[in-house]
Amino acid sequence: MAVNTDKNSYTILFAIAMVVVVGSLLAFTASSLRPNIEENERMEKQQNILYAMGINGNEGTSDITFISTAEVAEAFSTKVSEQIVLEYKDGQIIQEMTREEYMEANNKQEPYLIDVKKQQTRTKEGKSRFLPLFKGATKDGDTVYVAPIRGKGLWDAIWGYIALDKNMVVKGAFFDHAGETPGLGANIKQRYFMDDFEGEHLLSESGAFKGINVAKGNNDPRNDRKEDHAVDALAGATITGDGISDMIRNDLKLYLPYFKNLKTN
Amino acid sequence: MGLLSKKDAKLITDPLTDNNPITIQVLGICSALAITAELKASLVMGIAVLFVLGVGNVVISLMRNIIPSKIRIIVQLIVVASLVIIVDQVLKAYAFELSKTLSVFIGLIITNCIIMGRFEAFALGNGPWRSFLDGIGNALGYAVILIIVGFFRELLGSGSLFGFPVLGDAIEKTGVYSIGYENNGFMLMPPMALIIVGLIIWVQRSRNKDLIED
């Protein structure tokens, strides 16, 4: 049966049929796979937080290795001793909530699932914003506080988790990205980049917030200078690196009142 | 090749040599520049395109008699985009780690001109089996160039291959670095991919004068 594929009516019918078929196929795939995908993303967040705390499968100079998905739920519940949620507005922390208090007030949402992007838009709208903070212990038993950060890279979102001690010295860092260039910006997810942040100070001597710059010409490849507020940039990834500096500065600065308070107590 | 007739075998071997999609047809240059800073990314991209082009060519070929010619480009675009999205979703659900590795390539695959080029030039006029072979052949031709470029860029730019430091440690000055060798950071920049592709084109055309256009 030969159809005249040049007729306008045929073209329109074909377009409609195609849209319906493809649309329902995609919708069906997306909705039937959603539970699995959500579960995977949930575990990934736990793995990332634990990674920043130093609870991971890294051995020697291996690639980044997360704790296995089989162990992650148990490790997360035992190693993260407290999930704190701070309510922040206009440079001040107006409320400090425990996990239970937060979940009570927010439809039973776990604090580690707080969407940092949504919270950032709340600040822009002039509303208060929730800052999650995960208290736990590293492998050596030091107390650390892990905070999520999020910002813009060259092509798409970049985000990460930074583990800090009570003086806001970095104890561990984890970065990830949605679509940075493989081999260039995507290298923020490499250990040699993340590991450089360990030991870097966020605060100046006087206690003011300075952040960490991903700096070109830092000339410190072994990262011997821990108090210069800078780590070596990646070749060919200037904008991604600037995105890292920005998100560290913008998001971690908000936690400053909490850490100041922690020190005086 | 006993399995394939001579004509069919040419569909696979031609794109590897005298009708290479990158060096002769000059398609797919954008992704060849973007992701060849390291060998692993080149390999992953090659495999992903191999899959999408093989399957996509078959789908388009099966539909070739019912696609209205006025909207064929849009139809091709929809086929490749939905194919890629479905694969991405399935990977996210059942092979999460792998999907994280591939995520950045998704956009690059959909916009890869080799895919649209082969749909348009071959799959619309040929049967599914021949289209499949054509897809595989072109994807392999693409992958070969990517891997060659990735090999040189990673070796000269980072002193490693597949992330393994083959030239010694640049920071601790071991291996060749101990005699004053330095990595060439410029190799990591996209323009160097173009220069390496240019060198490949030069070599290829000086070996086979038939390829030189007037």
XYZ file of N, CA, C and O in Angstrom, chain B residues 16-184:
676
model
N 36.033 3.790 8.218
C 37.250 3.714 9.018
C 38.422 4.331 8.266
O 39.399 4.758 8.862
N 38.341 4.352 6.937
C 39.496 4.840 6.192
C 39.118 5.996 5.264
O 39.181 7.149 5.651
N 38.704 5.665 4.038
C 38.597 6.694 3.006
C 37.313 7.507 3.053
O 37.136 8.439 2.279
N 36.377 7.135 3.925
C 35.172 7.957 4.016
C 34.890 8.246 5.496
O 33.764 8.151 5.952
N 35.964 8.549 6.226
C 35.815 8.775 7.662
C 34.916 9.976 7.961
O 35.050 11.024 7.344
N 33.960 9.798 8.891
C 33.030 10.897 9.155
C 33.717 12.165 9.642
O 33.264 13.261 9.325
N 34.799 12.048 10.403
C 35.427 13.274 10.905
C 36.404 13.849 9.885
O 36.296 15.009 9.494
N 37.335 13.018 9.408
C 38.408 13.595 8.596
C 37.988 13.842 7.148
O 38.570 14.698 6.489
N 37.011 13.097 6.635
C 36.617 13.318 5.236
C 35.292 14.073 5.145
O 35.172 15.074 4.457
N 34.294 13.615 5.908
C 33.003 14.304 5.830
C 32.960 15.544 6.719
O 32.054 16.353 6.626
N 33.966 15.654 7.616
C 34.051 16.777 8.557
C 32.745 16.952 9.332
O 32.174 18.036 9.420
N 32.225 15.849 9.872
C 31.054 15.865 10.755
C 31.525 15.514 12.172
O 32.550 14.875 12.340
N 30.756 15.914 13.132
C 31.060 15.511 14.513
C 32.292 16.174 15.084
O 32.870 15.725 16.063
N 32.731 17.270 14.451
C 33.927 17.970 14.922
C 33.713 18.536 16.327
O 34.599 18.488 17.183
N 32.486 19.033 16.565
C 32.240 19.732 17.842
C 32.545 18.832 19.033
O 33.256 19.212 19.946
N 32.013 17.602 18.994
C 32.268 16.737 20.142
C 33.706 16.228 20.125
O 34.280 15.941 21.171
N 34.302 16.139 18.939
C 35.699 15.715 18.875
C 36.607 16.739 19.558
O 37.619 16.391 20.147
N 36.217 18.009 19.501
C 37.008 19.028 20.190
C 36.731 19.010 21.685
O 37.617 19.206 22.511
N 35.464 18.789 22.023
C 35.036 19.020 23.390
C 35.573 17.988 24.363
O 35.988 18.327 25.462
N 35.569 16.725 23.975
C 35.736 15.710 25.019
C 37.000 14.890 24.886
O 37.161 13.890 25.561
N 37.924 15.286 24.001
C 39.084 14.427 23.788
C 40.274 14.807 24.656
O 41.389 14.404 24.368
N 40.044 15.562 25.732
C 41.179 15.917 26.587
C 41.688 14.700 27.345
O 42.804 14.689 27.834
N 40.866 13.676 27.466
C 41.365 12.443 28.062
C 40.825 11.223 27.317
O 39.746 11.235 26.734
N 41.599 10.163 27.364
C 41.318 8.980 26.571
C 40.032 8.290 27.004
O 39.250 7.815 26.176
N 39.779 8.278 28.304
C 38.602 7.564 28.796
C 37.317 8.188 28.252
O 36.425 7.491 27.798
N 37.264 9.525 28.284
C 36.073 10.202 27.779
C 35.884 9.920 26.292
O 34.754 9.718 25.821
N 36.993 9.873 25.533
C 36.904 9.571 24.108
C 36.284 8.199 23.899
O 35.412 8.013 23.051
N 36.746 7.243 24.681
C 36.270 5.871 24.533
C 34.786 5.770 24.880
O 34.000 5.168 24.140
N 34.403 6.406 25.993
C 33.003 6.356 26.425
C 32.095 6.978 25.366
O 31.066 6.435 25.002
N 32.510 8.126 24.854
C 31.725 8.807 23.825
C 31.618 7.937 22.576
O 30.561 7.840 21.958
N 32.723 7.273 22.201
C 32.706 6.395 21.036
C 31.694 5.284 21.199
O 30.900 5.001 20.295
N 31.674 4.658 22.373
C 30.747 3.549 22.624
C 29.302 4.053 22.612
O 28.415 3.432 22.025
N 29.071 5.223 23.244
C 27.709 5.761 23.296
C 27.182 6.055 21.899
O 26.037 5.726 21.568
N 28.025 6.648 21.059
C 27.594 6.967 19.697
C 27.393 5.684 18.895
O 26.463 5.578 18.095
N 28.241 4.695 19.151
C 28.092 3.409 18.473
C 26.700 2.850 18.710
O 26.007 2.424 17.793
N 26.276 2.893 19.958
C 24.952 2.373 20.309
C 23.841 3.195 19.664
O 22.957 2.666 18.996
N 23.900 4.510 19.865
C 22.809 5.369 19.382
C 22.714 5.338 17.863
O 21.622 5.246 17.293
N 23.845 5.381 17.194
C 23.825 5.412 15.736
C 23.377 4.076 15.166
O 22.602 4.019 14.213
N 23.811 2.960 15.758
C 23.393 1.640 15.300
C 21.890 1.477 15.416
O 21.200 1.165 14.442
N 21.356 1.735 16.595
C 19.917 1.557 16.826
C 19.106 2.615 16.075
O 18.111 2.305 15.431
N 19.556 3.864 16.139
C 18.825 4.956 15.486
C 18.701 4.748 13.990
O 17.635 4.935 13.409
N 19.784 4.321 13.347
C 19.738 4.062 11.911
C 18.704 2.994 11.581
O 17.984 3.106 10.593
N 18.609 1.943 12.405
C 17.639 0.884 12.149
C 16.222 1.432 12.284
O 15.353 1.180 11.439
N 15.978 2.217 13.350
C 14.632 2.755 13.568
C 14.216 3.646 12.397
O 13.127 3.508 11.842
N 15.106 4.554 12.004
C 14.785 5.460 10.890
C 14.576 4.666 9.606
O 13.662 4.924 8.829
N 15.420 3.646 9.409
C 15.293 2.846 8.197
C 13.946 2.116 8.149
O 13.307 2.044 7.100
N 13.501 1.609 9.287
C 12.201 0.924 9.327
C 11.066 1.898 9.034
O 10.045 1.519 8.473
N 11.243 3.148 9.432
C 10.183 4.137 9.249
C 10.307 4.876 7.929
O 9.510 5.758 7.629
N 11.324 4.543 7.108
C 11.683 5.436 5.997
C 10.557 5.647 4.993
O 10.495 6.681 4.347
N 9.654 4.625 4.844
C 8.592 4.771 3.851
C 7.381 5.523 4.351
O 6.499 5.846 3.563
N 7.298 5.752 5.652
C 6.119 6.452 6.157
C 6.431 7.852 6.686
O 5.526 8.588 7.052
N 7.716 8.220 6.744
C 8.055 9.562 7.232
C 7.733 10.603 6.167
O 8.218 10.504 5.051
N 6.905 11.599 6.500
C 6.628 12.666 5.529
C 7.894 13.478 5.289
O 8.557 13.887 6.247
N 8.243 13.685 4.017
C 9.544 14.304 3.742
C 9.632 15.723 4.282
O 10.714 16.207 4.591
N 8.470 16.400 4.408
C 8.515 17.793 4.869
C 9.019 17.915 6.308
O 9.598 18.934 6.661
N 8.729 16.919 7.114
C 9.129 17.057 8.512
C 10.147 15.987 8.916
O 10.275 15.636 10.081
N 10.881 15.480 7.930
C 11.756 14.348 8.250
C 12.856 14.706 9.251
O 13.214 13.900 10.096
N 13.381 15.930 9.155
C 14.467 16.300 10.078
C 13.956 16.291 11.521
O 14.625 15.805 12.439
N 12.746 16.836 11.716
C 12.194 16.866 13.074
C 11.966 15.446 13.572
O 12.254 15.125 14.733
N 11.459 14.592 12.674
C 11.219 13.206 13.074
C 12.533 12.540 13.485
O 12.609 11.857 14.503
N 13.579 12.789 12.721
C 14.882 12.204 13.060
C 15.360 12.689 14.424
O 15.864 11.916 15.248
N 15.149 13.981 14.635
C 15.588 14.574 15.896
C 14.843 13.944 17.072
O 15.430 13.618 18.108
N 13.529 13.749 16.878
C 12.726 13.154 17.952
C 13.185 11.726 18.226
O 13.308 11.313 19.379
N 13.470 10.989 17.166
C 13.887 9.599 17.355
C 15.186 9.545 18.161
O 15.279 8.825 19.166
N 16.152 10.331 17.772
C 17.438 10.244 18.471
C 17.320 10.784 19.898
O 17.853 10.194 20.850
N 16.538 11.866 20.072
C 16.423 12.434 21.409
C 15.716 11.476 22.358
O 16.165 11.244 23.483
N 14.598 10.873 21.896
C 13.882 9.986 22.819
C 14.677 8.721 23.098
O 14.663 8.189 24.211
N 15.386 8.243 22.081
C 16.242 7.067 22.281
C 17.260 7.331 23.387
O 17.435 6.535 24.317
N 17.903 8.480 23.294
C 18.933 8.816 24.261
C 18.327 8.995 25.655
O 18.884 8.539 26.657
N 17.166 9.661 25.711
C 16.553 9.914 27.018
C 16.129 8.596 27.677
O 16.339 8.390 28.874
N 15.546 7.698 26.891
C 15.100 6.422 27.467
C 16.298 5.640 28.011
O 16.271 5.112 29.120
N 17.360 5.592 27.215
C 18.555 4.883 27.678
C 19.075 5.511 28.972
O 19.416 4.829 29.937
N 19.070 6.857 29.002
C 19.558 7.560 30.181
C 18.724 7.219 31.416
O 19.259 6.978 32.507
N 17.393 7.187 31.238
C 16.498 6.877 32.364
C 16.719 5.454 32.873
O 16.763 5.211 34.082
N 16.841 4.524 31.925
C 17.046 3.127 32.325
C 18.370 2.984 33.080
O 18.446 2.303 34.115
N 19.394 3.652 32.584
C 20.683 3.582 33.272
C 20.588 4.189 34.667
O 21.144 3.654 35.625
N 19.869 5.321 34.786
C 19.734 5.967 36.085
C 19.055 5.051 37.087
O 19.341 5.084 38.273
N 18.132 4.215 36.594
C 17.386 3.333 37.490
C 18.165 2.074 37.823
O 18.095 1.572 38.936
N 18.902 1.541 36.866
C 19.517 0.231 37.094
C 21.042 0.232 37.073
O 21.657 -0.742 37.488
N 21.656 1.288 36.549
C 23.128 1.344 36.572
C 23.528 2.769 36.871
O 24.021 3.497 36.017
N 23.286 3.186 38.111
C 23.408 4.594 38.479
C 24.817 5.124 38.257
O 25.011 6.211 37.723
N 25.819 4.338 38.664
C 27.205 4.771 38.528
C 27.530 5.085 37.071
O 28.108 6.114 36.748
N 27.123 4.167 36.190
C 27.392 4.333 34.770
C 26.696 5.576 34.236
O 27.258 6.334 33.449
N 25.466 5.805 34.704
C 24.729 6.962 34.200
C 25.389 8.265 34.631
O 25.348 9.252 33.910
N 26.037 8.260 35.814
C 26.751 9.463 36.243
C 27.904 9.755 35.286
O 28.165 10.887 34.932
N 28.592 8.685 34.882
C 29.710 8.863 33.955
C 29.222 9.391 32.612
O 29.864 10.212 31.980
N 28.064 8.903 32.176
C 27.590 9.243 30.841
C 26.825 10.549 30.777
O 26.659 11.104 29.698
N 26.368 11.040 31.939
C 25.409 12.146 31.920
C 25.844 13.321 31.054
O 25.041 13.876 30.305
N 27.125 13.687 31.109
C 27.565 14.845 30.347
C 27.560 14.588 28.845
O 27.601 15.521 28.055
N 27.513 13.331 28.459
C 27.577 13.030 27.032
C 26.210 13.076 26.362
O 26.116 13.140 25.144
N 25.146 13.022 27.193
C 23.794 12.921 26.645
C 23.510 14.041 25.648
O 23.132 13.798 24.516
N 23.741 15.286 26.085
C 23.486 16.418 25.204
C 24.353 16.372 23.959
O 23.906 16.690 22.856
N 25.581 15.940 24.139
C 26.505 15.896 23.012
C 26.085 14.849 21.981
O 26.301 15.029 20.793
N 25.479 13.759 22.450
C 25.070 12.715 21.511
C 23.909 13.214 20.661
O 23.892 13.069 19.448
N 22.914 13.836 21.331
C 21.725 14.269 20.590
C 22.098 15.255 19.495
O 21.550 15.232 18.398
N 23.051 16.136 19.785
C 23.383 17.161 18.800
C 24.513 16.747 17.871
O 24.977 17.540 17.063
N 24.969 15.503 17.958
C 26.076 15.063 17.116
C 25.642 15.017 15.656
O 24.736 14.288 15.287
N 26.319 15.786 14.826
C 25.872 15.883 13.430
C 26.079 14.589 12.660
O 25.411 14.348 11.660
N 26.993 13.714 13.113
C 27.161 12.444 12.404
C 25.852 11.669 12.432
O 25.433 11.066 11.439
N 25.182 11.709 13.580
C 23.950 10.933 13.712
C 22.889 11.434 12.735
O 22.336 10.669 11.958
N 22.641 12.741 12.763
C 21.675 13.300 11.814
C 22.132 13.071 10.370
O 21.340 12.762 9.494
N 23.427 13.217 10.147
C 23.969 13.050 8.809
C 23.723 11.654 8.266
O 23.325 11.483 7.111
N 23.943 10.644 9.079
C 23.741 9.257 8.611
C 22.262 8.929 8.465
O 21.875 8.191 7.562
N 21.423 9.463 9.355
C 19.974 9.260 9.177
C 19.562 9.777 7.808
O 18.898 9.107 7.023
N 19.982 11.000 7.552
C 19.555 11.709 6.356
C 20.163 11.080 5.098
O 19.475 10.859 4.106
N 21.449 10.778 5.152
C 22.133 10.353 3.941
C 21.996 8.863 3.672
O 22.074 8.424 2.541
N 21.795 8.056 4.723
C 21.806 6.617 4.456
C 20.522 5.919 4.874
O 19.862 5.280 4.068
N 20.131 6.091 6.149
C 19.020 5.288 6.666
C 17.712 5.579 5.939
O 16.864 4.696 5.780
N 17.519 6.794 5.440
C 16.272 7.128 4.747
C 16.158 6.412 3.402
O 15.069 6.317 2.839
N 17.264 5.895 2.880
C 17.206 5.277 1.562
C 17.611 3.825 1.539
O 17.739 3.239 0.458
N 17.867 3.224 2.691
C 18.349 1.846 2.689
C 17.639 0.994 3.735
O 17.048 1.520 4.680
N 17.720 -0.320 3.556
C 17.061 -1.256 4.470
C 17.712 -1.273 5.840
O 18.817 -0.757 6.018
N 17.020 -1.894 6.817
C 17.496 -1.878 8.206
C 18.878 -2.506 8.399
O 19.712 -1.968 9.128
N 19.145 -3.647 7.765
C 20.418 -4.334 8.000
C 21.593 -3.513 7.492
O 22.579 -3.297 8.206
N 21.451 -3.006 6.258
C 22.514 -2.169 5.707
C 22.658 -0.876 6.517
O 23.770 -0.395 6.744
N 21.534 -0.335 6.987
C 21.597 0.888 7.795
C 22.317 0.630 9.101
O 23.104 1.456 9.586
N 22.048 -0.553 9.671
C 22.714 -0.913 10.922
C 24.222 -0.962 10.712
O 24.998 -0.371 11.476
N 24.647 -1.646 9.634
C 26.085 -1.738 9.357
C 26.692 -0.368 9.116
O 27.792 -0.062 9.582
N 25.950 0.478 8.386
C 26.447 1.824 8.118
C 26.624 2.603 9.422
O 27.617 3.308 9.613
N 25.638 2.431 10.313
C 25.715 3.117 11.604
C 26.920 2.670 12.398
O 27.685 3.482 12.930
N 27.111 1.353 12.475
C 28.254 0.812 13.209
C 29.558 1.295 12.597
O 30.477 1.746 13.292
N 29.642 1.227 11.273
C 30.863 1.634 10.583
C 31.212 3.074 10.866
O 32.348 3.401 11.228
N 30.230 3.956 10.721
C 30.508 5.382 10.935
C 30.851 5.684 12.380
O 31.711 6.513 12.660
N 30.160 5.014 13.294
C 30.460 5.240 14.710
C 31.876 4.770 15.021
O 32.606 5.416 15.778
N 32.293 3.657 14.418
C 33.661 3.178 14.647
C 34.671 4.150 14.061
O 35.693 4.461 14.685
N 34.373 4.659 12.865
C 35.258 5.631 12.237
C 35.410 6.865 13.107
O 36.495 7.424 13.252
N 34.307 7.268 13.715
C 34.298 8.420 14.621
C 35.118 8.109 15.873
O 35.980 8.880 16.275
N 34.875 6.904 16.431
C 35.562 6.512 17.666
C 37.077 6.437 17.449
O 37.848 6.842 18.325
N 37.491 5.925 16.301
C 38.927 5.778 16.044
C 39.626 7.125 16.101
O 40.656 7.289 16.766
N 39.026 8.126 15.433
C 39.642 9.465 15.444
C 39.649 10.028 16.870
O 40.643 10.584 17.338
N 38.515 9.859 17.568
C 38.430 10.361 18.938
C 39.530 9.770 19.805
O 40.163 10.468 20.613
N 39.756 8.474 19.639
C 40.738 7.797 20.476
C 42.156 8.250 20.116
O 42.988 8.473 20.998
N 42.415 8.432 18.814
C 43.750 8.918 18.423
C 43.995 10.305 19.023
O 45.030 10.576 19.633
N 42.989 11.183 18.873
C 43.145 12.545 19.389
C 43.277 12.519 20.912
O 44.149 13.180 21.488
N 42.412 11.725 21.557
C 42.447 11.621 23.011
C 43.778 11.096 23.510
O 44.310 11.568 24.514
N 44.354 10.134 22.769
C 45.644 9.559 23.143
C 46.714 10.645 23.202
O 47.416 10.796 24.201
N 46.822 11.429 22.130
C 47.875 12.451 22.098
C 47.611 13.570 23.085
O 48.526 14.067 23.727
N 46.329 13.985 23.210
C 46.066 15.112 24.104
C 46.324 14.727 25.557
O 46.892 15.496 26.310
N 45.894 13.503 25.940
C 46.102 13.129 27.339
C 47.582 12.869 27.606
O 48.116 13.277 28.631
N 48.245 12.206 26.652
C 49.661 11.881 26.855
C 50.509 13.149 26.967
O 51.309 13.302 27.891
N 50.325 14.080 26.028
C 51.174 15.274 26.015
C 50.673 16.350 26.972
O 51.452 17.160 27.457
N 49.366 16.356 27.242
C 48.810 17.400 28.096
C 48.884 17.068 29.568
O 49.194 17.915 30.398
N 48.585 15.809 29.907
C 48.572 15.427 31.324
C 49.627 14.383 31.661
O 49.778 14.003 32.810
N 50.331 13.866 30.659
C 51.353 12.859 30.908
C 50.800 11.535 31.382
O 51.478 10.764 32.049
N 49.512 11.277 31.049
C 48.927 10.014 31.488
C 48.091 9.412 30.358
O 47.819 10.058 29.345
N 47.696 8.147 30.536
C 46.785 7.480 29.604
C 45.746 6.749 30.438
O 46.092 6.002 31.343
N 44.474 6.975 30.138
C 43.380 6.445 30.959
C 43.572 6.824 32.428
O 43.267 6.066 33.329
N 44.159 8.004 32.676
C 44.373 8.460 34.046
C 45.588 7.854 34.720
O 45.949 8.227 35.822
N 46.250 6.921 34.046
C 47.420 6.272 34.637
C 48.683 7.041 34.231
O 48.946 7.215 33.044
N 49.458 7.537 35.199
C 50.605 8.393 34.847
C 51.738 7.606 34.214
O 52.567 7.030 34.906
N 51.789 7.584 32.881
C 52.793 6.766 32.195
C 54.150 7.456 32.115
O 55.158 6.807 31.913
N 54.151 8.782 32.261
C 55.428 9.489 32.116
C 56.071 9.812 33.457
O 57.042 10.548 33.508
N 55.513 9.325 34.540
C 56.056 9.660 35.855
C 55.206 10.724 36.526
O 54.184 11.151 35.993
N 55.631 11.177 37.688
C 54.840 12.126 38.460
C 55.331 13.557 38.235
O 56.476 13.878 38.516
N 54.436 14.408 37.713
C 54.831 15.764 37.353
C 55.179 16.598 38.579
O 55.992 17.506 38.502
N 54.534 16.300 39.702
C 54.755 17.125 40.896
C 56.014 16.678 41.637
O 56.843 17.485 42.046
N 56.159 15.357 41.769
C 57.323 14.842 42.490
C 58.553 14.738 41.595
O 59.626 14.331 42.042
N 58.412 15.092 40.306
C 59.528 15.058 39.341
C 60.191 13.689 39.242
O 61.389 13.540 39.454
N 59.393 12.682 38.952
C 59.970 11.367 38.674
C 59.789 11.073 37.187
O 59.135 11.839 36.471
N 60.338 9.938 36.728
C 60.225 9.550 35.318
C 60.859 10.587 34.419
O 61.913 11.161 34.748
N 60.206 10.902 33.286
C 60.804 11.848 32.342
C 60.815 13.261 32.905
O 61.553 14.113 32.427
N 59.997 13.512 33.919
C 59.978 14.863 34.496
C 61.293 15.187 35.202
O 61.633 16.337 35.393
N 62.037 14.125 35.603
C 63.275 14.354 36.330
C 64.343 14.967 35.422
O 65.293 15.579 35.901
N 64.189 14.813 34.077
C 65.194 15.415 33.192
C 64.670 16.707 32.575
O 65.146 17.172 31.551
N 63.636 17.292 33.199
C 63.212 18.616 32.774
C 62.025 18.650 31.823
O 61.650 19.700 31.332
N 61.406 17.484 31.555
C 60.237 17.468 30.680
C 59.049 18.112 31.394
O 58.899 17.976 32.598
N 58.226 18.855 30.663
C 57.038 19.466 31.257
C 55.815 19.082 30.437
O 55.895 18.958 29.209
N 54.683 18.924 31.121
C 53.435 18.716 30.386
C 53.078 19.980 29.627
O 53.318 21.084 30.099
N 52.483 19.792 28.452
C 52.062 20.938 27.673
C 50.576 21.200 27.943
O 49.711 20.562 27.356
